[in-house]
Coordinates of C-alpha atoms and ligand atoms in Angstrom, one line a residue:
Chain A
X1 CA 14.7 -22.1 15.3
X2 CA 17.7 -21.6 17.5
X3 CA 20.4 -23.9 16.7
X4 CA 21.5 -25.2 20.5
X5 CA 25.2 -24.4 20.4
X6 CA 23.9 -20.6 20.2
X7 CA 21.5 -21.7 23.1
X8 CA 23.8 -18.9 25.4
X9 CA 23.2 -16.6 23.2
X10 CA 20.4 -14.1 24.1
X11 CA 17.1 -13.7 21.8
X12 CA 18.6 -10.4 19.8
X13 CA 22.0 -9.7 19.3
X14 CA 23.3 -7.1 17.1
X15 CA 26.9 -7.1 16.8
X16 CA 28.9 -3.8 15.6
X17 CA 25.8 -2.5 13.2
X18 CA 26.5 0.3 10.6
X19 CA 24.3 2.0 8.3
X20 CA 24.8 4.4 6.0
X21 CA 22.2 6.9 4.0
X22 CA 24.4 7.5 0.9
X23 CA 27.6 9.0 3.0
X24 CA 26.2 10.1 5.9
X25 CA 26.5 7.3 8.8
X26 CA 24.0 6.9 10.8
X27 CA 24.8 4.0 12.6
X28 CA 28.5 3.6 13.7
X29 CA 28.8 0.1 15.1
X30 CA 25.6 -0.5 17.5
X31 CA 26.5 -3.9 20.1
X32 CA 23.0 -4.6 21.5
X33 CA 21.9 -7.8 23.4
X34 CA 18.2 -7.8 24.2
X35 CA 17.3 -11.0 26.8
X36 CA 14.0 -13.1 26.6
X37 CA 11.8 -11.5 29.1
X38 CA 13.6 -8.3 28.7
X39 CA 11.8 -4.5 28.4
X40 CA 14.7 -2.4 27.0
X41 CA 14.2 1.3 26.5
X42 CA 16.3 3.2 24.0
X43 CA 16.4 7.1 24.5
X44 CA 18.2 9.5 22.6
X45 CA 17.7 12.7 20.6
X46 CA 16.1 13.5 17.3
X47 CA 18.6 12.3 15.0
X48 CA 20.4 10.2 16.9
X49 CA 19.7 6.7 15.1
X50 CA 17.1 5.0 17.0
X51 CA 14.4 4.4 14.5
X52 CA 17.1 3.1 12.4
X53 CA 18.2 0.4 14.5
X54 CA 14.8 -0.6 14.8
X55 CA 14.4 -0.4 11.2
X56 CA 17.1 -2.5 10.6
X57 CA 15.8 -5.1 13.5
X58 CA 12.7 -5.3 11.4
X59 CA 14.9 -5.9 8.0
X60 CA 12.9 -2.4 7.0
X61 CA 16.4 -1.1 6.4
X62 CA 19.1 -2.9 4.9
X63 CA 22.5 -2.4 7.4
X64 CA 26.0 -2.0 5.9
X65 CA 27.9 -4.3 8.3
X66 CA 27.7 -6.1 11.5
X67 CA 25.4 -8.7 12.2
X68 CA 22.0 -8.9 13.6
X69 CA 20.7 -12.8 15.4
X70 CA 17.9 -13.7 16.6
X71 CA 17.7 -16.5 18.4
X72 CA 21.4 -17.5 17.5
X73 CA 20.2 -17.2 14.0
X74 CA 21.8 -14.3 11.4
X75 CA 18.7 -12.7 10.1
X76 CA 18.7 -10.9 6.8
X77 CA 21.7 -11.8 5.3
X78 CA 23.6 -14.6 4.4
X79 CA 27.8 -15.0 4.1
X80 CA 28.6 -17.0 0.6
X81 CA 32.0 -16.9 0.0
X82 CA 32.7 -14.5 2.1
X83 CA 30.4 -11.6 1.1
X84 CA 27.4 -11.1 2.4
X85 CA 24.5 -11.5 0.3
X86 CA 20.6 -10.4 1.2
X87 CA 18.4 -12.7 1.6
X88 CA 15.6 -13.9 -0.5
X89 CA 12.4 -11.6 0.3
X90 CA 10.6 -14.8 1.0
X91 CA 12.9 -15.7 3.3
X92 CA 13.0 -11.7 5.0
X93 CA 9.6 -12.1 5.5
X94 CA 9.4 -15.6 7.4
X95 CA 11.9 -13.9 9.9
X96 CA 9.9 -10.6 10.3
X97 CA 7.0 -12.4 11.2
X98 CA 8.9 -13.2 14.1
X99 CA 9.2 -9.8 15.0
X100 CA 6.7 -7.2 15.9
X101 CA 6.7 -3.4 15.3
X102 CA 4.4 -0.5 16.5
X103 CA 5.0 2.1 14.8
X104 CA 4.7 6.1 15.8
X105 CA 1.8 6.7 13.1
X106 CA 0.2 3.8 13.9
X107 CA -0.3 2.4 10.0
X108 CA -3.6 0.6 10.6
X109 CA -4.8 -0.8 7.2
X110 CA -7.6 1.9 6.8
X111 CA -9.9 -0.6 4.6
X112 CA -10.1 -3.3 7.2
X113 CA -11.8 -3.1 10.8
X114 CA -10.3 -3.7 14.0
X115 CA -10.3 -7.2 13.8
X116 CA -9.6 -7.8 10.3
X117 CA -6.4 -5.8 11.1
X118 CA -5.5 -8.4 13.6
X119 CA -6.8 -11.1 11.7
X120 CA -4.5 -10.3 8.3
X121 CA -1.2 -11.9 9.5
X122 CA -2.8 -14.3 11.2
X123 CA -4.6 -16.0 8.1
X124 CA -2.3 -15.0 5.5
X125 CA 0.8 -15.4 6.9
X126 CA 0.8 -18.1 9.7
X127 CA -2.4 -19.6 7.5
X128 CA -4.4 -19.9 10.5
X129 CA -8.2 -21.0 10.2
X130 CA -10.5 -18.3 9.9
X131 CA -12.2 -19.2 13.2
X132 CA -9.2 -19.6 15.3
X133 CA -7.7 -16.6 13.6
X134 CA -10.7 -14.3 14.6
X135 CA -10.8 -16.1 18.9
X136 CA -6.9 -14.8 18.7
X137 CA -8.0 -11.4 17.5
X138 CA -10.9 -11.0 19.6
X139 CA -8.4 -11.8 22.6
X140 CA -6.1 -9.5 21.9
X141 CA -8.6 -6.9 21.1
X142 CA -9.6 -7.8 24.5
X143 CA -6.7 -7.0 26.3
X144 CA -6.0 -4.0 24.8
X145 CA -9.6 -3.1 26.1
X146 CA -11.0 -2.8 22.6
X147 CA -13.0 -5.9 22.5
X148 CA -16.4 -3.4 22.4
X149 CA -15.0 -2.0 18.8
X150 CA -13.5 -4.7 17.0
X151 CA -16.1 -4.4 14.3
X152 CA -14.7 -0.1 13.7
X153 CA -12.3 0.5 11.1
X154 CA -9.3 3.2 11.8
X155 CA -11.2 6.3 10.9
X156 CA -14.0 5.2 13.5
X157 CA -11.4 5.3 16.7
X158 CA -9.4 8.0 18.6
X159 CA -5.6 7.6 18.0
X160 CA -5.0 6.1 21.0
X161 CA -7.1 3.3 20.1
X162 CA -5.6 2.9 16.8
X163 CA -2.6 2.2 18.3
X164 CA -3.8 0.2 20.4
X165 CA -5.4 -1.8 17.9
X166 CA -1.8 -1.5 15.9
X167 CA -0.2 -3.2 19.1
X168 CA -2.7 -6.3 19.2
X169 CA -2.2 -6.6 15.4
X170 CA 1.8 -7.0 16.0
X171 CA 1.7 -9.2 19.7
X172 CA -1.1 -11.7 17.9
X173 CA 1.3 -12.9 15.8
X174 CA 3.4 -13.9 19.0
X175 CA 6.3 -12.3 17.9
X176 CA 9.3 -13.5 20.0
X177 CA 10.3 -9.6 20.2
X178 CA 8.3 -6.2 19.4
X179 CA 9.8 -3.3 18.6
X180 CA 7.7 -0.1 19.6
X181 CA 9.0 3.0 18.0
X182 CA 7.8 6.4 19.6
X183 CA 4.4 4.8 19.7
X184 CA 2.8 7.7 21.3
X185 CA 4.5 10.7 20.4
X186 CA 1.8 11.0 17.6
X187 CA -0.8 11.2 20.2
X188 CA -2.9 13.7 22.0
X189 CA -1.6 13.8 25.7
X190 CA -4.8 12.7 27.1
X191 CA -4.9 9.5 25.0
X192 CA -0.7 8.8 25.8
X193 CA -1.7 7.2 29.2
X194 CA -4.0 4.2 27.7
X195 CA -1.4 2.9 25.4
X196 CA 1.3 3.4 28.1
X197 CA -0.6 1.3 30.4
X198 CA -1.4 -1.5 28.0
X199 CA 2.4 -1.9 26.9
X200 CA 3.0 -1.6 30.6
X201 CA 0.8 -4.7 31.1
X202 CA 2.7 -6.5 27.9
X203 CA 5.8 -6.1 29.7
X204 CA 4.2 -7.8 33.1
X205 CA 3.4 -10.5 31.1
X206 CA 6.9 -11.1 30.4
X207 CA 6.8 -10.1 26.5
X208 CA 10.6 -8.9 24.9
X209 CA 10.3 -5.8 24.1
X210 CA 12.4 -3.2 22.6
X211 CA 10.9 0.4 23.5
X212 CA 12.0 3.8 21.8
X213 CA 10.2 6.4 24.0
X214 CA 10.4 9.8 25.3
X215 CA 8.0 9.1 28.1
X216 CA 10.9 9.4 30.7
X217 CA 8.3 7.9 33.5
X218 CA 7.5 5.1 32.0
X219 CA 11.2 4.4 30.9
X220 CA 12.2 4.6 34.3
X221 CA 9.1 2.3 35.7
X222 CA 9.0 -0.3 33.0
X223 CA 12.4 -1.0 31.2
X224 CA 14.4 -3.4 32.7
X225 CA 17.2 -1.1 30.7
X226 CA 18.0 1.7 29.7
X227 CA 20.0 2.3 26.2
X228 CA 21.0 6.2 25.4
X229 CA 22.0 6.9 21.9
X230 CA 23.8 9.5 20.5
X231 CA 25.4 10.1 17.6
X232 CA 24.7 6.7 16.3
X233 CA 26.6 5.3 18.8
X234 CA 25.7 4.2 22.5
X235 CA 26.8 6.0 24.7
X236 CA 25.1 4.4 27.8
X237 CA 23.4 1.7 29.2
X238 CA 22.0 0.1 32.4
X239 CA 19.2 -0.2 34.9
X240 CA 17.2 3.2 34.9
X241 CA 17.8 4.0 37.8
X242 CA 21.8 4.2 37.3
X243 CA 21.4 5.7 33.5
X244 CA 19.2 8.1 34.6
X245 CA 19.2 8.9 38.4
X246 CA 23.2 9.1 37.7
X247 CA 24.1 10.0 34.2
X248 CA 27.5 9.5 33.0
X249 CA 28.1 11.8 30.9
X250 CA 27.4 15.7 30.2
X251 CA 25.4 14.6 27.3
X252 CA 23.4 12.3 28.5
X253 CA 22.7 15.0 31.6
X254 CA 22.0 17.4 29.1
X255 CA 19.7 15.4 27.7
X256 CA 18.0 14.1 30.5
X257 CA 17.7 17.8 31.7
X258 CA 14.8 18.6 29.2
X259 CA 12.8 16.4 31.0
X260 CA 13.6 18.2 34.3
X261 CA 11.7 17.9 37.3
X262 CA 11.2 14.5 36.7
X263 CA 13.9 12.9 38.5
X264 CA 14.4 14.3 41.4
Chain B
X1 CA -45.1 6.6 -37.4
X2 CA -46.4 9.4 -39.5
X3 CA -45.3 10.6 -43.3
X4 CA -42.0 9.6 -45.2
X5 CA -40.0 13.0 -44.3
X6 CA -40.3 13.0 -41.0
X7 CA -38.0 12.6 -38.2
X8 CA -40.3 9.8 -36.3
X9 CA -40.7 8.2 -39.5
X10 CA -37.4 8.1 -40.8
X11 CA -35.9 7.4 -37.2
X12 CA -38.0 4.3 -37.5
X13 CA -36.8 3.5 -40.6
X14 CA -33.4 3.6 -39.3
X15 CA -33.4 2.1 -36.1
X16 CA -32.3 -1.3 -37.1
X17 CA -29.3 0.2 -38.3
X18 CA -29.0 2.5 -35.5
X19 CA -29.4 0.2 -32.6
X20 CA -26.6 -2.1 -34.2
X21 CA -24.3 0.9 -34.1
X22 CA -24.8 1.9 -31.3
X23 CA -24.4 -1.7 -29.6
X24 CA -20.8 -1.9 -31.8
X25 CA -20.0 1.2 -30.1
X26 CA -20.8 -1.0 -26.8
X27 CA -19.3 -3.6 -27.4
X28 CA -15.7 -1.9 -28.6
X29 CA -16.0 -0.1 -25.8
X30 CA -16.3 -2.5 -23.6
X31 CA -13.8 -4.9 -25.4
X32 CA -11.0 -1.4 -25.3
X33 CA -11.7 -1.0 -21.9
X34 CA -11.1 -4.7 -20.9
X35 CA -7.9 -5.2 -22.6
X36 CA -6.7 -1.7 -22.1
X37 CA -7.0 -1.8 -18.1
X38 CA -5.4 -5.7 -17.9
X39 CA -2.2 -4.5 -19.7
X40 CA -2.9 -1.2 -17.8
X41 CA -2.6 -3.1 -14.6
X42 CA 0.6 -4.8 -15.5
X43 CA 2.1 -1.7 -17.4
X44 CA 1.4 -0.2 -13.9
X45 CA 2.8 -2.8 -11.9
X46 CA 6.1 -2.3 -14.2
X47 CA 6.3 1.3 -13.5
X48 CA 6.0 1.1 -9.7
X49 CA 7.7 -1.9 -8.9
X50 CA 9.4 -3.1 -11.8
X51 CA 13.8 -2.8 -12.1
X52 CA 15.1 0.1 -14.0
X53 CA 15.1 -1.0 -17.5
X54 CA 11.5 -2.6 -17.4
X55 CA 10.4 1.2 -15.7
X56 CA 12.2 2.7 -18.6
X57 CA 10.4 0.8 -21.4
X58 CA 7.3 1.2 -20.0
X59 CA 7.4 4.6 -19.9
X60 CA 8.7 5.3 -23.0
X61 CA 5.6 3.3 -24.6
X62 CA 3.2 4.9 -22.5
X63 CA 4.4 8.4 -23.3
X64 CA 4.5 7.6 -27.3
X65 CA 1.1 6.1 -27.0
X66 CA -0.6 9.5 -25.0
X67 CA 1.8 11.7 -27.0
X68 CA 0.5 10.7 -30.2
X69 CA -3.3 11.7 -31.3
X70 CA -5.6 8.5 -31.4
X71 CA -7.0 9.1 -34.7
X72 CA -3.3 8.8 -35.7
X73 CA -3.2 5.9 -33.5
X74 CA -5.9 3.8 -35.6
X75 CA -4.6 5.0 -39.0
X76 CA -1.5 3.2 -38.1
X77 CA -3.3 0.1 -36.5
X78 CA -4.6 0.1 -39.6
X79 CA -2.8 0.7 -42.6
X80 CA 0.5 0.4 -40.5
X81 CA 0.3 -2.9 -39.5
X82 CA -0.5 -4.1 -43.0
X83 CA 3.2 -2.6 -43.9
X84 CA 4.2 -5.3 -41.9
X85 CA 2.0 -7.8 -43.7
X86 CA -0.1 -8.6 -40.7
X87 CA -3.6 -8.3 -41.6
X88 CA -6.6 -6.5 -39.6
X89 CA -9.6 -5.7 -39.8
X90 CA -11.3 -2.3 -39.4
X91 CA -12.8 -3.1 -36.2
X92 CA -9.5 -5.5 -34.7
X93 CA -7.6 -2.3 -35.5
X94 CA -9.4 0.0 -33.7
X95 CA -10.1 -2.1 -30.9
X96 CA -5.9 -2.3 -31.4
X97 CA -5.2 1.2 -31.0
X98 CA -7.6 2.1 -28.4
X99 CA -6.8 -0.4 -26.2
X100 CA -3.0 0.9 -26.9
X101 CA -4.6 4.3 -25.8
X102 CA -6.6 2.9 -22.6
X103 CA -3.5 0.6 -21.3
X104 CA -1.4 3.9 -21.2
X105 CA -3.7 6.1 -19.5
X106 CA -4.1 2.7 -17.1
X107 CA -0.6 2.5 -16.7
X108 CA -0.3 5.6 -15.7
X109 CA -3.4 5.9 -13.1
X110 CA -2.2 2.7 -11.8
X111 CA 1.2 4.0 -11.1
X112 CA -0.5 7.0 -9.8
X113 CA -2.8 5.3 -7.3
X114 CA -0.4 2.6 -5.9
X115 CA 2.3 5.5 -5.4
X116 CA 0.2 7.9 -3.4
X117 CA -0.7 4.6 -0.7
X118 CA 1.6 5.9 2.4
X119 CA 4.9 3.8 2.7
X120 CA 3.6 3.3 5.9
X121 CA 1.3 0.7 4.7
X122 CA 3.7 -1.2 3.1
X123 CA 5.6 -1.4 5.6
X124 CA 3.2 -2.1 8.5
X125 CA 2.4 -5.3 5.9
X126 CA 5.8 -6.1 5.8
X127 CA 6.5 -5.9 10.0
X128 CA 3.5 -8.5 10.0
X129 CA 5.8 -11.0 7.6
X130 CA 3.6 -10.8 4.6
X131 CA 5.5 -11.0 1.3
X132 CA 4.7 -9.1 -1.9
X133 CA 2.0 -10.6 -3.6
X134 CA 0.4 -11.1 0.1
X135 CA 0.5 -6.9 0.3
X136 CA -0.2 -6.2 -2.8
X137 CA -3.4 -8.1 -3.0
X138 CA -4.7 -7.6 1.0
X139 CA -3.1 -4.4 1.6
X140 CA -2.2 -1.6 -1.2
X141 CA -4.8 -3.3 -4.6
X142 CA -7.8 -2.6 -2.2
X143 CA -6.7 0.9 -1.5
X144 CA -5.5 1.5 -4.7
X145 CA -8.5 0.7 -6.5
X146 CA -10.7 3.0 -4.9
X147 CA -8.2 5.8 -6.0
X148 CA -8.1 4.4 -9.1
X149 CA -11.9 4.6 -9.7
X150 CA -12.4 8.4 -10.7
X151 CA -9.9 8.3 -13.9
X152 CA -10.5 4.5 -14.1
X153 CA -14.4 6.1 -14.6
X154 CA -13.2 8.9 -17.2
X155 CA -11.1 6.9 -19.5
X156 CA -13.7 4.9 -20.3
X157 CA -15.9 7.5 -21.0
X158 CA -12.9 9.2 -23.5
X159 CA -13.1 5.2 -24.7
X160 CA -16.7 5.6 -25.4
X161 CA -16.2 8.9 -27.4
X162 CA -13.3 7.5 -28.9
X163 CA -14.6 4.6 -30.7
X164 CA -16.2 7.5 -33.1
X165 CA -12.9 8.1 -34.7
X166 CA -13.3 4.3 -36.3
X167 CA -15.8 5.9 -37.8
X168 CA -13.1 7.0 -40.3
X169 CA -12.0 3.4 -41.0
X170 CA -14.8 2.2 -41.9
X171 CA -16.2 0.9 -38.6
X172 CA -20.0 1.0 -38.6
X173 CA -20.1 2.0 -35.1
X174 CA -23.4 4.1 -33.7
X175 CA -21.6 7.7 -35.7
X176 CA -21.0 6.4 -39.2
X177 CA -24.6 4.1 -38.9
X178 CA -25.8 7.9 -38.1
X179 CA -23.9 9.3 -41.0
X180 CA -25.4 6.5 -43.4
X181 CA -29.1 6.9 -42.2
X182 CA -28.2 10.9 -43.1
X183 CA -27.2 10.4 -46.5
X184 CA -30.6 8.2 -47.2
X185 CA -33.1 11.1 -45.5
X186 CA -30.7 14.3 -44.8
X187 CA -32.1 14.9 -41.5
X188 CA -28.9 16.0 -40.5
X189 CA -29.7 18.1 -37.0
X190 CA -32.1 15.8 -36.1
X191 CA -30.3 12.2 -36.5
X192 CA -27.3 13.6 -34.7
X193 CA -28.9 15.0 -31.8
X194 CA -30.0 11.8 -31.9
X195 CA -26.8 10.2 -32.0
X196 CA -26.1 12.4 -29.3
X197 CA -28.4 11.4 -27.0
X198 CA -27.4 7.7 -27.3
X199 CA -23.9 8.6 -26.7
X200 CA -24.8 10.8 -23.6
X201 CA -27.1 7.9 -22.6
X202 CA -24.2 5.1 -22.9
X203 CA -21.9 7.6 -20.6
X204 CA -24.5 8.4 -18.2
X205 CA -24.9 4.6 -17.5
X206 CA -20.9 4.6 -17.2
X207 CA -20.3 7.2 -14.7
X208 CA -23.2 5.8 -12.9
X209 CA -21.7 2.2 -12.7
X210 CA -18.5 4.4 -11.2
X211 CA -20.8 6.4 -8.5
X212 CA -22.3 3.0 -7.6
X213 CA -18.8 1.3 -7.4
X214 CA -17.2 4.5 -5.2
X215 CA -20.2 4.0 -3.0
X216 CA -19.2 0.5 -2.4
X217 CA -16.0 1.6 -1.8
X218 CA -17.3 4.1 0.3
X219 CA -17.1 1.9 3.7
X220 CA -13.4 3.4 4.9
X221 CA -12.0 6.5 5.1
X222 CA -8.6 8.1 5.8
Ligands
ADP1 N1 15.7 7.2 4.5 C1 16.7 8.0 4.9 N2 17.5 8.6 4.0 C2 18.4 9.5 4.5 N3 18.7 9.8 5.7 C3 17.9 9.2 6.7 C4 16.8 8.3 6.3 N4 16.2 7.9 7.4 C5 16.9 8.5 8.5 N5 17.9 9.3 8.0 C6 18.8 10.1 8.8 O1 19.4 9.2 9.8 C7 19.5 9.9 11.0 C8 18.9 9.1 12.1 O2 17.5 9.1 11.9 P1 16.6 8.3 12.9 O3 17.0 6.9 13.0 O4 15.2 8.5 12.4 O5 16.8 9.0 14.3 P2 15.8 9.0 15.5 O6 14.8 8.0 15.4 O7 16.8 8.8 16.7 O8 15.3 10.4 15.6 C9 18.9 11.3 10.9 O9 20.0 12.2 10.6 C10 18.1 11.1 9.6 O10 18.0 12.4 8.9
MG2 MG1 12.7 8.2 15.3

């Protein structure tokens, strides 16, 4: 996978990304390095081009320019003399199985129980034997403390469990990063707590993750970073307790300052 | 079975000729709504996923084939197709057109029922690495179908009613075998509430077959 002359390089690198929606830019030039072993949160208001970038990670999105590696390797395109060229969807799809997304609404395939949801990628994609395919599931399930309703389909569980369900279906597949996308800003505020807690435990266990939240608490206790977005640009970035305890800029304060009384 | 004249009598006179309509109406039926939904599917397929051109075709065959009236449909199949020196019969024409008929109102449930399946899904598909076929088959067919079902249910029941107009080319199906038992004994209320019944029974069965399949699709909600 990584080619060992990029061995310095870190597991994502995305290198002066733009994207356009017809002629509105939306991102304009994003330079993020993620580390192995890294939890990097990535705040920012409505608007400002976070999903996006994630989107684009995920090869959801097709980007206008820059470059995007994992693992020293360009993913989703391809430079034949000298224009870049989109990849085969065959070959999108090996590299998105590398990568993991939670996404806000969950999108838990409603026809399929818990573990079958797990189970999907697992068999189809990585080919995996029925029987190892469902331990994997049922271990996962497990973690996420759902080993009791693996047998449930979507409609049967609370939202919070959905998503937690939606998170063992993405980390089974032993993605080398997952992207989590405002996973619980769909939720009830009493059921925002058990998901927190079981990406919280993710991140322990030394899985790369790449976190858009809101939840300003668990920003500052979790992420090893802290990436604010505005504008489709960023505008700042470090430890949380420099981005936020000290903000840099009168729009990152401002920001900051709808979640007063939280940072005292 | 009682005296010549009578309805139980004459009924019983005709129910040779009857039953064999009434299983031609089956088995064109069945035959239309075979082919019909195959190309249906594909037709389908073309309009959701298919590039610009292929879209455009599609739809312009589909809206010819619902625009025009069926009837018209099988006089063309036909008569039509003999214009053009290829040969049919009666009941290869009409199966011809109706299927024509079926594969547009197909197309257009398909296209229907894979549209309205959230982007979400194919997309949470996708995040997992699975490639087209992969979702299409595990993750937006299984959904899909169950949408499908309803309409899938009623155009085969406007196939059943349909395969009457053959009647008109010739096609002994269960209305003309009527017609021809009425011309020998002039019980003309009585043989087509008859016919009626047989039709009403055939679509009963139908939409029951569609109950029974919703049920099994019954197991997830949204
Ligand atoms: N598919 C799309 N077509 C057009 N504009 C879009 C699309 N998706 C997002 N946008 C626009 O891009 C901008 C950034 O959106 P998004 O990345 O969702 O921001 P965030 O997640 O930070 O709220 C917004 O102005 C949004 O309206
Ligand atoms: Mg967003």
């Amino acid at each position: 996978m990584a080619s060992s002359d990029m061995s310095s390089e870190p597991l994502l690198r995305a290198t002066n990304v733009h994207k356009r929606f017809d002629s509105v830019e939306v991102l304009k030039g994003i330079d993020l390095d993620v580390a192995q072993g890294e939890v990097v949160a990535i705040i920012g208001s409505s608007g400002s081009g976070k999903t996006t970038m994630l989107r684009c990670i995920n090869l959801l999105e097709e980007y206008d320019d820059g470059e995007i590696h994992i693992d020293g390797e360009t993913i989703g395109y391809r430079i034949v003399g000298g224009v870049r060229k989109r990849l085969r969807e065959s070959a999108i799809a090996d590299q998105r199985a590398r990568i993991g997304m939670v996404f806000q609404g969950f999108n838990l395939f409603p026809h399929m129980t818990a573990e079958q949801n797990v189970m999907l990628g697992l068999t189809k994609v990585q080919k995996m034997p029925k029987a190892e395919a469902r331990d994997r599931a049922v271990h996962w399930l497990d973690r996420v403390g759902l080993a009791e309703r693996r047998e449930h389909y979507p409609y049967q569980l609370s939202g919070g469990q959905q998503q937690r369900v939606a998170i063992a279906r993405a980390v089974a597949m032993d993605p080398r990063l997952v992207l989590f996308d405002e996973v619980t800003s769909a939720l009830d505020p009493e059921l925002v707590a058990e998901v927190l807690s079981v990406m919280k435990s993710l991140a322990e266990s030394g899985m790369t993750m790449l976190v858009v939240s809101h939840e300003m608490l668990f920003v500052r206790d979790v992420a090893t970073r802290v990436v604010f977005m505005d504008g489709g640009r960023i505008a700042a970035e470090g430890p949380p307790a420099e981005v936020m305890g000290n903000p840099s800029s009168e729009r990152l304060r401002s920001f900051l300052g709808r979640f007063h009384g939280l940072f005292g | 079975m009682g005296d010549k004249g009578t309805f139980l009598y004459e009924i019983w006179v005709a129910r040779g000729s009857l039953l064999s309509g009434a299983a031609l109406t089956m088995q064109l039926s069945l035959a239309v709504i075979a082919i019909g939904s195959f190309i249906g599917c594909f037709g389908g397929l073309g309009l959701v996923y298919g590039p610009a051109p292929l879209r455009l075709a599609i739809r312009s065959v589909v809206e010819v084939l619902r625009g025009v009236p069926v009837l018209v449909l099988i006089l063309f199949c036909y008569y039509g197709l003999a214009l053009f020196s290829i040969d049919v019969t009666a009941p290869a024409a009409g199966v011809i057109a109706l299927s024509g008929f079926c594969a547009a109102h197909m197309s257009e449930t398909f296209r229907g029922a894979v549209a309205s399946i959230p982007v979400g899904q194919t997309e949470a598909a996708k995040a997992i690495g699975m490639r087209f076929w992969q979702r299409l088959t595990y993750v937006i067919l299984p959904q899909a179908a169950r949408r499908m079902l309803p309409p899938w249910v009623n155009t085969g029941v406007e196939i059943v009613k349909g395969t009457t107009l053959l009647s008109i080319i010739g096609v002994v199906e269960l209305l003309l075998s009527t017609q021809q038992a009425i011309a020998r004994n002039y019980l003309i209320i009585q043989f087509y509430l008859a016919a009626a019944l047989i039709y009403i029974i055939i679509n009963f069965s139908v939409s029951q077959l569609g109950a029974w399949l919703e049920r099994r699709f019954a197991y997830f909600r949204y």
